[in-house]
Amino acid sequence: MKIYHNPRCSKSRQGLTILENSNFEFEIIKYLESSISKEELQNILNLLNISPIDLVRKNESIWKENYKGKELSDDDIITAMVENPKLIERPIVINNGKAVIGRPPEIIKTIL
């Protein structure tokens, strides 16, 4: 099990607490510190079964200033998230071939 975690995000911290209380072993990936590859991000999108645009934090200034309103392909959006990981919605939890975005954090319990 993995959690893609941003310690500065309250929802991500709440998601981490849920995992810590679950007594399952899991790996914490601080994706803002260690880069995420295009392949890894594509795999996450496949597990979530969503389009790249659905994983973007559209209220981030990086998005508004550089990407909002532009005609972008899925590959362009994935590249934007790889280059600016702050754009990736969080937390993301992966367990046994399933994944969820922990918003609200309680949804994480559905894949434990």
Short mmCIF file of C-alpha atoms in Angstrom, two decimals, residues 8-74:
data_model
loop_
_atom_site.label_atom_id
_atom_site.label_comp_id
_atom_site.label_asym_id
_atom_site.label_seq_id
_atom_site.Cartn_x
_atom_site.Cartn_y
_atom_site.Cartn_z
CA ARG A 8 1.52 20.58 4.32
CA CYS A 9 -1.98 19.52 3.21
CA SER A 10 -4.55 18.93 5.97
CA LYS A 11 -6.51 16.36 3.92
CA SER A 12 -3.29 14.49 3.22
CA ARG A 13 -2.39 14.49 6.92
CA GLN A 14 -5.88 13.20 7.75
CA GLY A 15 -5.45 10.45 5.16
CA LEU A 16 -2.10 9.49 6.64
CA THR A 17 -3.70 9.25 10.09
CA ILE A 18 -6.34 6.87 8.72
CA LEU A 19 -3.58 4.62 7.34
CA GLU A 20 -1.57 4.80 10.56
CA ASN A 21 -4.65 3.73 12.53
CA SER A 22 -5.39 0.88 10.10
CA ASN A 23 -2.46 -1.26 11.30
CA PHE A 24 -1.56 -2.03 7.68
CA GLU A 25 1.95 -1.54 6.39
CA PHE A 26 2.27 1.22 3.84
CA GLU A 27 4.81 3.36 2.06
CA ILE A 28 4.73 7.15 2.24
CA ILE A 29 5.68 8.88 -0.99
CA LYS A 30 6.33 12.57 -0.49
CA TYR A 31 5.85 13.33 -4.16
CA LEU A 32 6.80 17.01 -3.81
CA GLU A 33 10.28 15.97 -2.61
CA SER A 34 10.86 12.95 -4.85
CA SER A 35 9.83 13.44 -8.44
CA ILE A 36 7.05 11.42 -9.99
CA SER A 37 7.57 9.99 -13.49
CA LYS A 38 5.13 10.21 -16.37
CA GLU A 39 4.80 6.41 -16.30
CA GLU A 40 4.05 6.38 -12.57
CA LEU A 41 1.47 9.14 -12.97
CA GLN A 42 -0.15 7.35 -15.91
CA ASN A 43 -0.36 4.18 -13.81
CA ILE A 44 -2.04 6.13 -11.00
CA LEU A 45 -4.55 7.60 -13.47
CA ASN A 46 -5.30 4.12 -14.79
CA LEU A 47 -5.88 2.79 -11.27
CA LEU A 48 -8.10 5.78 -10.43
CA ASN A 49 -9.87 5.33 -13.79
CA ILE A 50 -9.97 9.09 -14.38
CA SER A 51 -8.75 11.56 -17.00
CA PRO A 52 -5.61 13.56 -16.27
CA ILE A 53 -7.60 16.80 -15.93
CA ASP A 54 -9.56 15.20 -13.05
CA LEU A 55 -6.36 14.86 -11.01
CA VAL A 56 -5.37 18.53 -11.40
CA ARG A 57 -5.72 21.01 -8.55
CA LYS A 58 -7.27 23.75 -10.67
CA ASN A 59 -7.14 26.42 -7.96
CA GLU A 60 -3.35 26.36 -7.78
CA SER A 61 -1.77 29.58 -9.07
CA ILE A 62 0.59 27.52 -11.30
CA TRP A 63 -2.47 26.13 -13.11
CA LYS A 64 -4.29 29.46 -13.37
CA GLU A 65 -1.24 31.35 -14.63
CA ASN A 66 0.16 28.79 -17.07
CA TYR A 67 -2.50 26.31 -18.18
CA LYS A 68 -6.07 27.46 -17.51
CA GLY A 69 -8.08 28.12 -20.65
CA LYS A 70 -5.50 26.56 -22.96
CA GLU A 71 -6.16 23.67 -25.32
CA LEU A 72 -4.22 20.84 -23.65
CA SER A 73 -3.95 17.16 -24.56
CA ASP A 74 -3.94 14.49 -21.85
#
